[in-house]
Structure formats: C-alpha cells, structure tokens
Tab-separated table of C-alpha atoms in Angstrom:
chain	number	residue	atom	x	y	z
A	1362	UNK	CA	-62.780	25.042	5.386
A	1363	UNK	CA	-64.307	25.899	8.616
A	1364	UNK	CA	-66.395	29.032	7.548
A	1365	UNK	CA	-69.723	26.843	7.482
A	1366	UNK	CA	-69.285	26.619	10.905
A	1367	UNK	CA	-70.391	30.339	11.274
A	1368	UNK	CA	-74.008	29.732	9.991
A	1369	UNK	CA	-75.518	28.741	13.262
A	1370	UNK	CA	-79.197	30.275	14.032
A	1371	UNK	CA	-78.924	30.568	17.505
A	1372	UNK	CA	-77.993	34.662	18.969
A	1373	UNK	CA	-75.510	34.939	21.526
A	1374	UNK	CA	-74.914	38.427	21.333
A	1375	UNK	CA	-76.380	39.333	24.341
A	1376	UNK	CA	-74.956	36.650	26.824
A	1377	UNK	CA	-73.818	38.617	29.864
A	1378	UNK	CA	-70.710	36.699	29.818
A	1379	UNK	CA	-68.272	35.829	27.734
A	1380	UNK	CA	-65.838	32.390	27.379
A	1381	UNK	CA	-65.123	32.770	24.373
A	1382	UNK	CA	-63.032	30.620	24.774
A	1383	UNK	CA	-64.889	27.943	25.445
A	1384	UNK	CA	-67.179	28.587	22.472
A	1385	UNK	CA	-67.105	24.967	20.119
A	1386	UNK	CA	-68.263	26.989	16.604
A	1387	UNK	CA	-64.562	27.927	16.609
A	1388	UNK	CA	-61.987	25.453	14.846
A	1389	UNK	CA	-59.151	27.055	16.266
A	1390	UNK	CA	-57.130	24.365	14.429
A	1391	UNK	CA	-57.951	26.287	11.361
A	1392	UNK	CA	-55.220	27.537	9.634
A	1393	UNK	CA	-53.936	30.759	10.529
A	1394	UNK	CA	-56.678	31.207	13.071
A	1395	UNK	CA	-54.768	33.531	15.446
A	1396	UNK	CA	-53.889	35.557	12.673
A	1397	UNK	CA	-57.434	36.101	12.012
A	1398	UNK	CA	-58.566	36.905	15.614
A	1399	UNK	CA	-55.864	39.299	15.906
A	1400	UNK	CA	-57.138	41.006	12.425
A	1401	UNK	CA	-60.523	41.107	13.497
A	1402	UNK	CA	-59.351	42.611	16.869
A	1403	UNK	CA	-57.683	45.101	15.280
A	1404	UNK	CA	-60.348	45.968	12.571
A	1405	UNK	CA	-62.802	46.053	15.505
A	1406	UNK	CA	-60.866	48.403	17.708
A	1407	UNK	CA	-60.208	51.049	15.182
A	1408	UNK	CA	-64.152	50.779	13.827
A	1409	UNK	CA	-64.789	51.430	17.391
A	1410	UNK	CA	-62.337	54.487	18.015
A	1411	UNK	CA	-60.439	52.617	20.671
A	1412	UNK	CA	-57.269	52.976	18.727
A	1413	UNK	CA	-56.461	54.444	15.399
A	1414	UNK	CA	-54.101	52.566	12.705
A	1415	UNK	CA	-51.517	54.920	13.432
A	1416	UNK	CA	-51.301	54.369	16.515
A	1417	UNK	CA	-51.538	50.643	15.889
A	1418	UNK	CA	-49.047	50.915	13.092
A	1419	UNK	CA	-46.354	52.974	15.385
A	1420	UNK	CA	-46.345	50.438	18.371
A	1421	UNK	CA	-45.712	47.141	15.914
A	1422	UNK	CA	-42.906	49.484	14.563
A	1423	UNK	CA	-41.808	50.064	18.082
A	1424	UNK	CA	-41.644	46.390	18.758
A	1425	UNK	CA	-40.126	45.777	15.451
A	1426	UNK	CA	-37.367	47.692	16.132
A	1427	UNK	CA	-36.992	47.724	19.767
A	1428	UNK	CA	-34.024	44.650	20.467
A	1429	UNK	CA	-31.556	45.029	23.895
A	1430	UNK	CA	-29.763	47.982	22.389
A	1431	UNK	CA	-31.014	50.433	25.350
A	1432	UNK	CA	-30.019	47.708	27.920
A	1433	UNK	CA	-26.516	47.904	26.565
A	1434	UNK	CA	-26.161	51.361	26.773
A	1435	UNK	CA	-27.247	51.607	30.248
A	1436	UNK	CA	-25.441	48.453	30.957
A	1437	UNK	CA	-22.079	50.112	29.600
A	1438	UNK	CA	-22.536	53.658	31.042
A	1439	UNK	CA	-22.960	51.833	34.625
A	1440	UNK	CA	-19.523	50.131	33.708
A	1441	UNK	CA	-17.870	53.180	32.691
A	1442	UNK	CA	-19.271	56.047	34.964
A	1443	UNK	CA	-19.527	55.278	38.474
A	1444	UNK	CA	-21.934	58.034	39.670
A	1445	UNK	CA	-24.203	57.042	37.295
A	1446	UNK	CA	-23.956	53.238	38.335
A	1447	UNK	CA	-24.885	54.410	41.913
A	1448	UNK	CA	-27.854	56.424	40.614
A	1449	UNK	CA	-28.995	54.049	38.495
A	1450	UNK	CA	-28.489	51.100	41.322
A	1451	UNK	CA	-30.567	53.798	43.608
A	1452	UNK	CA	-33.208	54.508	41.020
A	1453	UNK	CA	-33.198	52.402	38.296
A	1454	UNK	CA	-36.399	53.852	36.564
A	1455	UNK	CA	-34.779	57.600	37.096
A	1456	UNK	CA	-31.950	56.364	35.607
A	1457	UNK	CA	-33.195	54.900	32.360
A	1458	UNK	CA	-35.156	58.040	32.383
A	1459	UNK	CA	-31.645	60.342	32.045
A	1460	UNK	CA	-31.612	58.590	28.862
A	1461	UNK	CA	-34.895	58.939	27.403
A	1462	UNK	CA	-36.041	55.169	27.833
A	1463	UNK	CA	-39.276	55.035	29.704
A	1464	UNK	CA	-40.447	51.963	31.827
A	1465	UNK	CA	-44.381	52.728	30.186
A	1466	UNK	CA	-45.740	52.321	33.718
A	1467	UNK	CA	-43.870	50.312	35.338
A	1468	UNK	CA	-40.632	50.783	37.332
A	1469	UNK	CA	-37.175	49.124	37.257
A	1470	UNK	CA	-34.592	47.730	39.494
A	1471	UNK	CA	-31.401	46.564	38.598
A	1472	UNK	CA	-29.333	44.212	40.637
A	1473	UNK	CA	-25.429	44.209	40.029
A	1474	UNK	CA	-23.225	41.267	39.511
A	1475	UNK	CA	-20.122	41.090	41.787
A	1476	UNK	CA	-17.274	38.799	42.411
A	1477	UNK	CA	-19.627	37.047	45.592
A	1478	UNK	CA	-23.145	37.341	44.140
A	1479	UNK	CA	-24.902	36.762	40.793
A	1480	UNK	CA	-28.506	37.914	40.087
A	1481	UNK	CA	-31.010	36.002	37.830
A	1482	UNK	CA	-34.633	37.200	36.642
A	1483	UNK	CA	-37.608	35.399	36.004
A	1484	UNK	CA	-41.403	35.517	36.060
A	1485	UNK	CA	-43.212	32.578	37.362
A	1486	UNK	CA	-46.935	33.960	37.006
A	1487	UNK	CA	-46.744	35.194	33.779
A	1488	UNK	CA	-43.724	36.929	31.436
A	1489	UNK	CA	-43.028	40.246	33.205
A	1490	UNK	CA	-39.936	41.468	31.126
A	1491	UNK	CA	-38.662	45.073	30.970
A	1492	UNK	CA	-39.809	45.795	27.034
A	1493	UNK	CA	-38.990	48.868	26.947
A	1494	UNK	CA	-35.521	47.994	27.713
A	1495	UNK	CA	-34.859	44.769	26.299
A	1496	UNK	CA	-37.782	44.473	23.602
A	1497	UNK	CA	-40.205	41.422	23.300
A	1498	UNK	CA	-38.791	38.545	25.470
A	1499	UNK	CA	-37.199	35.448	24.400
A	1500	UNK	CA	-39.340	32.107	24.018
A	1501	UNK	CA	-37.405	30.445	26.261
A	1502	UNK	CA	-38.360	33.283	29.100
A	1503	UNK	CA	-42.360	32.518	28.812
A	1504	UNK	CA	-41.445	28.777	28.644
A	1505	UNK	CA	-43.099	26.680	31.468
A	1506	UNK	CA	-39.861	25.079	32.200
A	1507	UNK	CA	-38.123	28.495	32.601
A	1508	UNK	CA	-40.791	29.696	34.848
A	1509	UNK	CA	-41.106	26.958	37.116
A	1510	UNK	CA	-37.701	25.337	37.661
A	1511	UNK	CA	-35.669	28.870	37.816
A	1512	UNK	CA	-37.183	29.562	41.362
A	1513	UNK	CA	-36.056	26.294	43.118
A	1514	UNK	CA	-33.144	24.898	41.395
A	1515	UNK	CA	-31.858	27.633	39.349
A	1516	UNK	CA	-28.525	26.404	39.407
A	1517	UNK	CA	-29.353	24.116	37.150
A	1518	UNK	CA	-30.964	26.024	34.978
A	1519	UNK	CA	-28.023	28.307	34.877
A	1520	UNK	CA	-25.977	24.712	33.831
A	1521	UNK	CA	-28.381	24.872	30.797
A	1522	UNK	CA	-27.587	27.543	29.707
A	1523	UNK	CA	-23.728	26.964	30.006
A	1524	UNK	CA	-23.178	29.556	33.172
A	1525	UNK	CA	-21.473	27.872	36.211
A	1526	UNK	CA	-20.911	29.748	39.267
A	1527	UNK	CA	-17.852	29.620	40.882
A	1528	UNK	CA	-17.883	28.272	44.470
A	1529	UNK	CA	-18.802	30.833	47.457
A	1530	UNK	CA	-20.431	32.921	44.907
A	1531	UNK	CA	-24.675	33.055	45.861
A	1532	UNK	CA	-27.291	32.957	43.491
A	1533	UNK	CA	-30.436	36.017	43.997
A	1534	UNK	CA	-33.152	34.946	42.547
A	1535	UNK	CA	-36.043	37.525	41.769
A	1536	UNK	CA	-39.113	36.407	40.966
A	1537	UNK	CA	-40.654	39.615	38.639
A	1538	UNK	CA	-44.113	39.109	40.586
A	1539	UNK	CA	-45.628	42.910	40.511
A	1540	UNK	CA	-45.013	46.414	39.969
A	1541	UNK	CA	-41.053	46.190	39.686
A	1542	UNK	CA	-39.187	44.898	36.261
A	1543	UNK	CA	-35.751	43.977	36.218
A	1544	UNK	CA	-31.967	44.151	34.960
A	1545	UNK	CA	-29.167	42.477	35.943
A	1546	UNK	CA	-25.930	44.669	35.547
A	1547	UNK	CA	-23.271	41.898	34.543
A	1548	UNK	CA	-20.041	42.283	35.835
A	1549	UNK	CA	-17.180	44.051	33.571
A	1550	UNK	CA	-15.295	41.656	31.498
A	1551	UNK	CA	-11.730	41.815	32.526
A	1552	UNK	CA	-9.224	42.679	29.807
A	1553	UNK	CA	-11.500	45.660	29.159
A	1554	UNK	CA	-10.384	48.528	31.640
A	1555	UNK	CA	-9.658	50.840	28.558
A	1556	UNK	CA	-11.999	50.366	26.385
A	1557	UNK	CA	-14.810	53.156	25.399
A	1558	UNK	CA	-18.563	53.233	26.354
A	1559	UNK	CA	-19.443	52.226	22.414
A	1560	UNK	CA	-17.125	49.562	22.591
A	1561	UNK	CA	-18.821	47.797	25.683
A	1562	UNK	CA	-21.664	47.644	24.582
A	1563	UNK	CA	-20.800	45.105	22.312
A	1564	UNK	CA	-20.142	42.953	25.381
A	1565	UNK	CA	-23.679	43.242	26.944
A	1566	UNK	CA	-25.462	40.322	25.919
A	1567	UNK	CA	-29.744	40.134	26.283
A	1568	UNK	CA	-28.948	36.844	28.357
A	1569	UNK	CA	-26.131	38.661	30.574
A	1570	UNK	CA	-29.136	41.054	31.304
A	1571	UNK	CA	-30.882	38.379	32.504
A	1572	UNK	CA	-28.375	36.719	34.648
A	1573	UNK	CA	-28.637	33.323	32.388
A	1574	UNK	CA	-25.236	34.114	30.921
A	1575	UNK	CA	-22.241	36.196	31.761
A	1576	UNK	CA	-21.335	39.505	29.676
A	1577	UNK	CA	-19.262	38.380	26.242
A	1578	UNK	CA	-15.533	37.744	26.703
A	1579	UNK	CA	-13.688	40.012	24.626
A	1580	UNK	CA	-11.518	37.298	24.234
B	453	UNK	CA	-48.226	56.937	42.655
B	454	UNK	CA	-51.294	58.979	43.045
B	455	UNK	CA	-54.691	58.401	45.258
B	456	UNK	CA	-56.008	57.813	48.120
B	457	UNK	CA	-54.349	59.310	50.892
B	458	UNK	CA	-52.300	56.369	52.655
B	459	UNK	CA	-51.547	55.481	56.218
B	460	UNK	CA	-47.183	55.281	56.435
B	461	UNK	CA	-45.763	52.064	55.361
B	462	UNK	CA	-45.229	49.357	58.264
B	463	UNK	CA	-42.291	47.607	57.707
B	464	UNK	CA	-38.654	49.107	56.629
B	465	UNK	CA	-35.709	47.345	55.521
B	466	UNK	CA	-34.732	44.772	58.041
B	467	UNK	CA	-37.986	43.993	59.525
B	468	UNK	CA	-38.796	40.661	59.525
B	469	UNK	CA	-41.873	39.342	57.575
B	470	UNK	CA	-44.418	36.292	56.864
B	471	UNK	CA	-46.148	36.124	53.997
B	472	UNK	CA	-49.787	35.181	55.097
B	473	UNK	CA	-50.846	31.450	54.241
B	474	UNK	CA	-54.275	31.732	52.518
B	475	UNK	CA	-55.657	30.793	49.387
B	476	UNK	CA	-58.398	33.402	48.189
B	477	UNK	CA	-60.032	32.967	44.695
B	478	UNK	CA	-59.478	35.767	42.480
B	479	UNK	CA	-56.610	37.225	40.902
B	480	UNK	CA	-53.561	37.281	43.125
B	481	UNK	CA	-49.751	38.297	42.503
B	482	UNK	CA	-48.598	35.800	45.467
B	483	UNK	CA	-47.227	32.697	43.958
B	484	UNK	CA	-48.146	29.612	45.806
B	485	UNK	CA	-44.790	28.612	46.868
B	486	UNK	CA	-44.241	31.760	48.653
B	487	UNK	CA	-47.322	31.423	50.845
B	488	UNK	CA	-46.569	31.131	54.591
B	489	UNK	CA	-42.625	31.947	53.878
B	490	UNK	CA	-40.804	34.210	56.290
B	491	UNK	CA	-38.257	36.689	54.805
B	492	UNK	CA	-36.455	40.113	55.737
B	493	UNK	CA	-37.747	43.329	53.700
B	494	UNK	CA	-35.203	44.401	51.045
B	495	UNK	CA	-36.927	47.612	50.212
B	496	UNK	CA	-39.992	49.950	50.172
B	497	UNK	CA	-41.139	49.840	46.342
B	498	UNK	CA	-43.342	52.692	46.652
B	499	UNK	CA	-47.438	52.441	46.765
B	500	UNK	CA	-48.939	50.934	44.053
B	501	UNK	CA	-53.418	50.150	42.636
B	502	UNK	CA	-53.713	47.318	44.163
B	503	UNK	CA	-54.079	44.324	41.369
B	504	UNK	CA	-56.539	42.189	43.533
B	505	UNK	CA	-59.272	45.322	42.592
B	506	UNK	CA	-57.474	45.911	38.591
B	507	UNK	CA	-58.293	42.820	37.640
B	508	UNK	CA	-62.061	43.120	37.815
B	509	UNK	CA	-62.274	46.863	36.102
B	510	UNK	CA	-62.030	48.417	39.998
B	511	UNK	CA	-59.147	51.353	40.062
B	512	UNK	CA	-57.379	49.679	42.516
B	513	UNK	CA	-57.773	51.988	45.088
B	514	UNK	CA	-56.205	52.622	48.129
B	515	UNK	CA	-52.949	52.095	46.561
B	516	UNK	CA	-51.310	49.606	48.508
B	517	UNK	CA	-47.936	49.609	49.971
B	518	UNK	CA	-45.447	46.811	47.725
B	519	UNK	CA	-42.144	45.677	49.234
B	520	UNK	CA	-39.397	43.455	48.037
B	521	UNK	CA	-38.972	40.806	50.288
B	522	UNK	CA	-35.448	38.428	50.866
B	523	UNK	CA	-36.270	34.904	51.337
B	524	UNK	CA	-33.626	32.495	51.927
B	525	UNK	CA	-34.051	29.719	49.483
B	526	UNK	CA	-33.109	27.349	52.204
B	527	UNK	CA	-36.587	28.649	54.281
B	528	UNK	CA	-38.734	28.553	50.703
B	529	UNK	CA	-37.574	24.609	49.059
B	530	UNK	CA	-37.478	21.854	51.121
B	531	UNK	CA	-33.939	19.970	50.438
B	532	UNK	CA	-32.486	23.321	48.369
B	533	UNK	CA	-29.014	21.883	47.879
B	534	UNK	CA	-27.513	25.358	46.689
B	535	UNK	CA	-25.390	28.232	48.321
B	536	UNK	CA	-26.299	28.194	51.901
B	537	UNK	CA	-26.572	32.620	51.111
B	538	UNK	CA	-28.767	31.908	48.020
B	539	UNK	CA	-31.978	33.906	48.472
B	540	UNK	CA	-34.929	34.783	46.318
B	541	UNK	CA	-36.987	38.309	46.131
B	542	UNK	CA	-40.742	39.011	45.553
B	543	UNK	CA	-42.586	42.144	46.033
B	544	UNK	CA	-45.421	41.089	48.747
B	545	UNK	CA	-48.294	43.990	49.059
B	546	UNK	CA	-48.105	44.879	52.613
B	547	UNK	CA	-51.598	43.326	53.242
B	548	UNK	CA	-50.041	39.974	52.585
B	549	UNK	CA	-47.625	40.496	55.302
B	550	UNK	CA	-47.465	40.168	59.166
B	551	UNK	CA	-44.261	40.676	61.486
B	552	UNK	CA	-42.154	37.254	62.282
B	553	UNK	CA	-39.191	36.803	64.110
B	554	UNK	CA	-35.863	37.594	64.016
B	555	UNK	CA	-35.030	40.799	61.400
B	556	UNK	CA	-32.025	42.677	61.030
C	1405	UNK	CA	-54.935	23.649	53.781
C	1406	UNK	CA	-55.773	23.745	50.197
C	1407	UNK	CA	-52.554	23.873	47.987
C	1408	UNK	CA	-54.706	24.292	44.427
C	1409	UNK	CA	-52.713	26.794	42.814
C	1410	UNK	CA	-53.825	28.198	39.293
C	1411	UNK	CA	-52.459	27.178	36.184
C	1412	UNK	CA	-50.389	30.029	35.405
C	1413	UNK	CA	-48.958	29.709	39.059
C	1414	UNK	CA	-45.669	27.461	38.042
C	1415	UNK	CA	-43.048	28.466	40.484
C	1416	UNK	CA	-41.610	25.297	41.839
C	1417	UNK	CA	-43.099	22.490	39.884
C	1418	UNK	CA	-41.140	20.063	37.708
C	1419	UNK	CA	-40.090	20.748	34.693
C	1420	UNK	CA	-38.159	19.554	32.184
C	1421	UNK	CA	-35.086	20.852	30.316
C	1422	UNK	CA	-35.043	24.430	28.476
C	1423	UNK	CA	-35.710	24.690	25.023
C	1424	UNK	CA	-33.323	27.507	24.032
C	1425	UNK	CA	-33.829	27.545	20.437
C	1426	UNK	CA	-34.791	31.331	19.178
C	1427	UNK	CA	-37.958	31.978	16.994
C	1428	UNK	CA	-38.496	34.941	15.089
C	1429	UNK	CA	-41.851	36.433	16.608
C	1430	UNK	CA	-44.712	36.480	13.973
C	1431	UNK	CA	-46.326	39.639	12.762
C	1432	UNK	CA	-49.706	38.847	13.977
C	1433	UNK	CA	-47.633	38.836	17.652
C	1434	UNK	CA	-46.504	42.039	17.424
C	1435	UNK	CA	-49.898	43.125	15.826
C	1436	UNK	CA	-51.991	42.053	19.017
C	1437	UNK	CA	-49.085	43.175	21.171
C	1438	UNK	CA	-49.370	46.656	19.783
C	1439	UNK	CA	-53.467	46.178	19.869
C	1440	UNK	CA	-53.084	45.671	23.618
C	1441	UNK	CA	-50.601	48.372	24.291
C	1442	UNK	CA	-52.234	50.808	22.319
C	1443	UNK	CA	-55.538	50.215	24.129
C	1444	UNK	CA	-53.597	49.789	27.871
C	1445	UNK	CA	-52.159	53.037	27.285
C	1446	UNK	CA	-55.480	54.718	26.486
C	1447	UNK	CA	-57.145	53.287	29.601
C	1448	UNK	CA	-59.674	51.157	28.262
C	1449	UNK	CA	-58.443	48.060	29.596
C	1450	UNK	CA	-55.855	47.026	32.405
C	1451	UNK	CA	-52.615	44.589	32.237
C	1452	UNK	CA	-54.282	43.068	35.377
C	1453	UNK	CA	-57.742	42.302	33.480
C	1454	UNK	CA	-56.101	40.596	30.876
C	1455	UNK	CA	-53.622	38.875	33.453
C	1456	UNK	CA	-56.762	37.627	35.124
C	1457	UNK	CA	-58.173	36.700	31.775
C	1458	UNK	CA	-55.236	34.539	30.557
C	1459	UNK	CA	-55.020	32.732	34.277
C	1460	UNK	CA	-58.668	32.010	33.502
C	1461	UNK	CA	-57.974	30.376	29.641
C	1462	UNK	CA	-58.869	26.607	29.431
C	1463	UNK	CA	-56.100	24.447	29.691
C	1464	UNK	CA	-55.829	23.898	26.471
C	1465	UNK	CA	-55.676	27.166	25.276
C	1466	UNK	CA	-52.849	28.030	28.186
C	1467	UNK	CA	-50.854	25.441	26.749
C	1468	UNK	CA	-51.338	26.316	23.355
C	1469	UNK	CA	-48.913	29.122	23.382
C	1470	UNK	CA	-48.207	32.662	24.813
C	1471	UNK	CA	-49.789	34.426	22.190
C	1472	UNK	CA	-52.636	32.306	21.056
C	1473	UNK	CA	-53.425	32.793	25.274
C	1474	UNK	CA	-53.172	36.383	25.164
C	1475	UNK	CA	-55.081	36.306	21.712
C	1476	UNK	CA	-58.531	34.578	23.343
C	1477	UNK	CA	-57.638	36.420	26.952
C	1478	UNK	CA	-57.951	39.968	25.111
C	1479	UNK	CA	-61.078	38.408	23.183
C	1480	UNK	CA	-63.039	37.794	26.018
C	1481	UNK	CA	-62.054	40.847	28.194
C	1482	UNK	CA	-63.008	43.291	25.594
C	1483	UNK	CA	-66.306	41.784	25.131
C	1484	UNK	CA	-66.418	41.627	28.516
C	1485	UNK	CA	-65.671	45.308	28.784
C	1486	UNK	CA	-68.642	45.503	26.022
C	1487	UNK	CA	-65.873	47.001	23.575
C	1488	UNK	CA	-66.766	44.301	21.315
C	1489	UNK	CA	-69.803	41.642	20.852
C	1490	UNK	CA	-69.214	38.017	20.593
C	1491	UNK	CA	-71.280	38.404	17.190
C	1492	UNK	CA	-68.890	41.151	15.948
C	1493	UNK	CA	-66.193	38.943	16.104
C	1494	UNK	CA	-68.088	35.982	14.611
C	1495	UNK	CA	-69.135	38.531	11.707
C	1496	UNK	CA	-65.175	40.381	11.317
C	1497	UNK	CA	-63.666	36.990	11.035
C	1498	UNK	CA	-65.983	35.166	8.409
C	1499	UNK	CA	-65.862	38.570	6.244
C	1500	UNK	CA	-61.591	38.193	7.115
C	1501	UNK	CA	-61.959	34.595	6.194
C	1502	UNK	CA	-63.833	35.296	2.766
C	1503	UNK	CA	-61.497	37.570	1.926
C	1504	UNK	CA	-58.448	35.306	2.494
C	1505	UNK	CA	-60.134	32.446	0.709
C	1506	UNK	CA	-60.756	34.807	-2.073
C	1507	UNK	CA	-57.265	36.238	-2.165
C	1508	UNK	CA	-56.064	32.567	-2.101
C-alpha cells in the first residue's frame, strides 16, 4: 500500500526542475511500479496530443513482432548475390533500403566475416542496436558486463559465449558510439554452396549478427 | 544530412588521428577510454546534429563531420594480450580530433 | 588529469562473467519503448535528451535495470520539456493505482 504516500500538502508543480527521480514520496519498490509510470506516461501523452493510441498501439505491435528475421534475409542475399554483398558492404543503409527495412534515422554499416578477420558489436555508453533490423536487443547486450569487458578483452568474452577464434585470425571491435548501427555479415557455412536464399536464412543466427557466435552449422 | 552549410571534411581515410584528451561536463559520445588515443580514419560517415547541442533541446546545428576511426587495441589497453592486428572502431566527431603521426 | 568518467561510461572496467540467460521482454517495455518512439519520431523529444537523462539517473536507479532507467529518464525529460507536470504524474498514477487496487 503506498498510495497514502500521495497525500502530501506541499505543491511542486511549478519547480523549474525536475529529478524526479530523486523525489522520496515515490516507493518505487511498490509492486508493479514501472508498470504504472509507463501507464501514466502513456495516458498523459495521448491526453496531451503528443501521440495517439494508434500510433502507440502500432509501434508495441511493431516491436512485438519485429525478431532478426530482416537480418537474415539481408544476411543470406549478401551470401548468395555478390553485387548485392558489395552494395550493401558500400552502403549498408541503401542496402537494407532495396528491401524495404528502414534504419528510422539512423544509418548502418556492416562489417564482413572472413577467413583472417572476425567483427564483434557492442555499445559501451548505452545499448545502440540496429532495431529495425534485429528487433529489441538481448539482455545480455545492455548488460554492464557486456558493455564494459567486450572493448578490452573481448576474446574472452567471445570464450563465453562458446566462439574461439582460430589463430592468425584478428578480432574488430566496434564500439556503436554515434550515428552508425551495426551488422556483422557471418561468414557462409561450408557444406552450403547449393543451397537457396530461404534455406540460409535458417543459418543466420541474432548472435552470428553480432559477432558473439558464428552462423549455425548445417551440420 | 541537412543544415548548415559546412566547411569540407578534414581528414580522409588514412590520415592519422588523436582523439583530444579532455574531460568536459555535459553529454558526450567519447568514451573515456578512448580519450587521448591515436588511430587511422576508416571512413567519412557523413555530417551529422551534433549530440553535445541534442541533448539540451538545441538542434544540433552545424552538423558536424563523424568519422570511424581504427585504433589498434594494442595503442588503447595497456597489456592487451590479443592478436597483435586486433583493432577497435569509434566514430569521433571531427571536433574531437587533431592530426598525429604516422597515417597510411 | 581528471579520469571521472560517468556512470553509463563502462568501456574498459571490470566486469564479471556474462549472464546469457534470455528473458522475455515485459509488455510495459515495449509499451514505453513505443511511447518513446512514437514521440522521437514526432519531434517532441530527442534520443540524445533522453541519453543525457538516463546518464544523469541516480545510481540506484541506473542499476536498477534498462527499462526502469529509461522509465524515470523519459519522466523527467518530458516534464522537463513541460509536456507533463510532476503533479500530473503524481495525480495519473494514484487514479492508475485506485483502479488496480479496485480491480484487484
């Protein structure tokens, strides 16, 4: 029961700034207190006309639905067409484009995979990810340990997560720090030469995206 | 990439680059550990609002010239025990840069 | 030279090992994801003001999890922005409360 704590006399509504944060009325220990905030953010923003419930409703169906699909199929149409693999290596946000998935403001790189180097992404200030691409990141991604120990021994953290290199092969890190969001293309799974575009993407893993993890083994 | 109209980038890929070693208040994009870290630009990323101004409701204008920048990881960690080739990339806004030696 | 760094600048420091287990996100994550998006796109508020706004989160709070930061970060930049009073909020969550309580 923490609604009592709302009956204070005193009127903060006009204090200049803010920290609300910092403010002790509330019990964010509550249950389900988060949940509430967000409701009342929500409620508050379509009162206001900042945003309507449609739109509202249409981007937590977006993120519902959005998983790594669209990073597999640009992931397996770089393996199987090799003009498009330069374009998209060139241009990366062009070539997402060319298949109707926008960056929403941003713009993307992607970094290939070869037999002497192997390319892993993370986000030390915060949790850049590209959503559009790969949906609503992992909790492992926004983790402190991620963040912090991928930039200066990522090797290890690569051992974590069960990918070791093989010798002579260098590790690029990139640190997602601005305006850029990124995509590893994995390398091709051997054994796979003949299969179809459809059938790849079967292979291309959110991790191999990454560059925690190598593409599946059809194996 | 609209706005203000811009003076040409400085650098190209190649040049050789320090990342200046200050440590403003305010909202910045350059991690600590890259502070004061020479590295080779990678590539020209375009102009971009500058997120310094963003940050505190300002529209960021100028744009600001962003480049990806090659560190070796070697030059960034003290004791880095990896790949002698292993490197790490940032984008540094060209206002956090200066020339340094060497380059391609 | 100063090396204070702020506490959403982590590149570098110790950590300890990954925890790799997969959640399901909540629907209040999405929900204030979508909030934020929605709003972003529209131009009333920047990534970079909230950025600055979760850097800025007490410690607490920063630790308390990704979305509970973003949750108080967008708080106090829209009533920064004077999109929303502190008092509003205060008011939408007891009536939000009530009618959970009531519900219960």
């Amino acid at each position: 029961m923490t609604g009592d704590t709302h009956d204070h006399g005193h009127d903060h509504g006009d204090r200049p700034v803010l920290t609300y944060a910092d403010d002790s009325v509330h019990d964010r220990n509550e249950t389900g207190h988060f949940e509430l905030l967000t409701d009342a953010l929500k409620e508050l923003s379509i009162e206001k006309g900042l945003v309507t419930a449609t739109e509202v409703r249409e981007y937590v169906d977006f993120f519902d639905s959005r998983g790594t699909e669209k990073g597999a199929e640009i992931i397996a149409k770089a393996w199987t067409d090799p003009a498009y693999k330069d374009r998209l290596l060139a241009d990366g946000t062009a070539a997402a484009a060319e298949l109707d998935i926008p960056m929403a403001g941003a713009e993307l790189v992607v970094v290939e995979n070869t037999d002497s180097v192997h390319n892993v992404i993370v986000c030390t200030l915060c949790s850049c990810y590209p959503r559009t691409i790969l949906g609503l990141p992992p909790d492992w991604y926004k983790s402190k340990s991620y963040r912090s120990r991928t930039v200066n021994e990522p090797r290890a953290v690569l051992t974590e997560f069960g990918t070791e290199l093989p010798d002579g092969v260098a590790l690029r890190v990139h640190d997602s720090n601005a305006d850029m969001r990124y995509l590893v293309l994995p390398k091709r799974p051997a054994g796979t030469e003949d299969w179809p575009e459809e059938r790849l993407r079967e292979l291309v893993t959110r991790d191999s995206m990454i560059g925690v993890a190598p593409a599946r083994d059809p194996a | 990439m609209t706005g203000a109209a811009l003076d040409p980038p400085g650098y190209a890929a190649g040049d050789a680059v320090r990342v200046t070693l200050t440590w403003p208040p305010g909202h910045r994009r350059i991690p600590q550990y890259i502070r004061g870290k020479a590295g080779v630009i990678e590539r020209y990323c375009g102009s971009f609002r500058n997120p310094e101004e963003l940050a505190y409701g300002f529209d960021g204008l100028p744009e600001r010239h962003l480049y990806r920048v090659r560190f070796r990881q070697a030059e960034v960690w003290d004791g880095y025990d990896g790949h002698p080739e292993d490197t790490i990339d940032l984008e540094i806004q060209e206002h956090w840069l200066s020339p340094a030696e060497g380059g391609a | 030279m100063p090396l204070e760094r702020g506490q959403h600048d982590l590149g570098g420091l110790p950590g300890g090992p990954i925890d790799l287990e997969e959640h399901e996100l909540l629907p209040w994550h999405k929900m204030i994801s979508a909030v934020f998006t929605v709003m972003r796109l529209k131009g009333e508020l920047t990534i970079d003001e909230l950025r600055r706004c979760i850097e800025d989160v007490p410690p607490d709070i920063y630790d308390g999890g990704y979305y509970e930061r973003w949750t108080i970060a967008l708080t106090d930049l829209m009533v920064e922005k004077r999109l929303i009073t502190r008092d509003e909020v205060d008011s939408k969550m007891a009536e939000l409360r009530a009618a959970r309580e009531a519900a219960e």
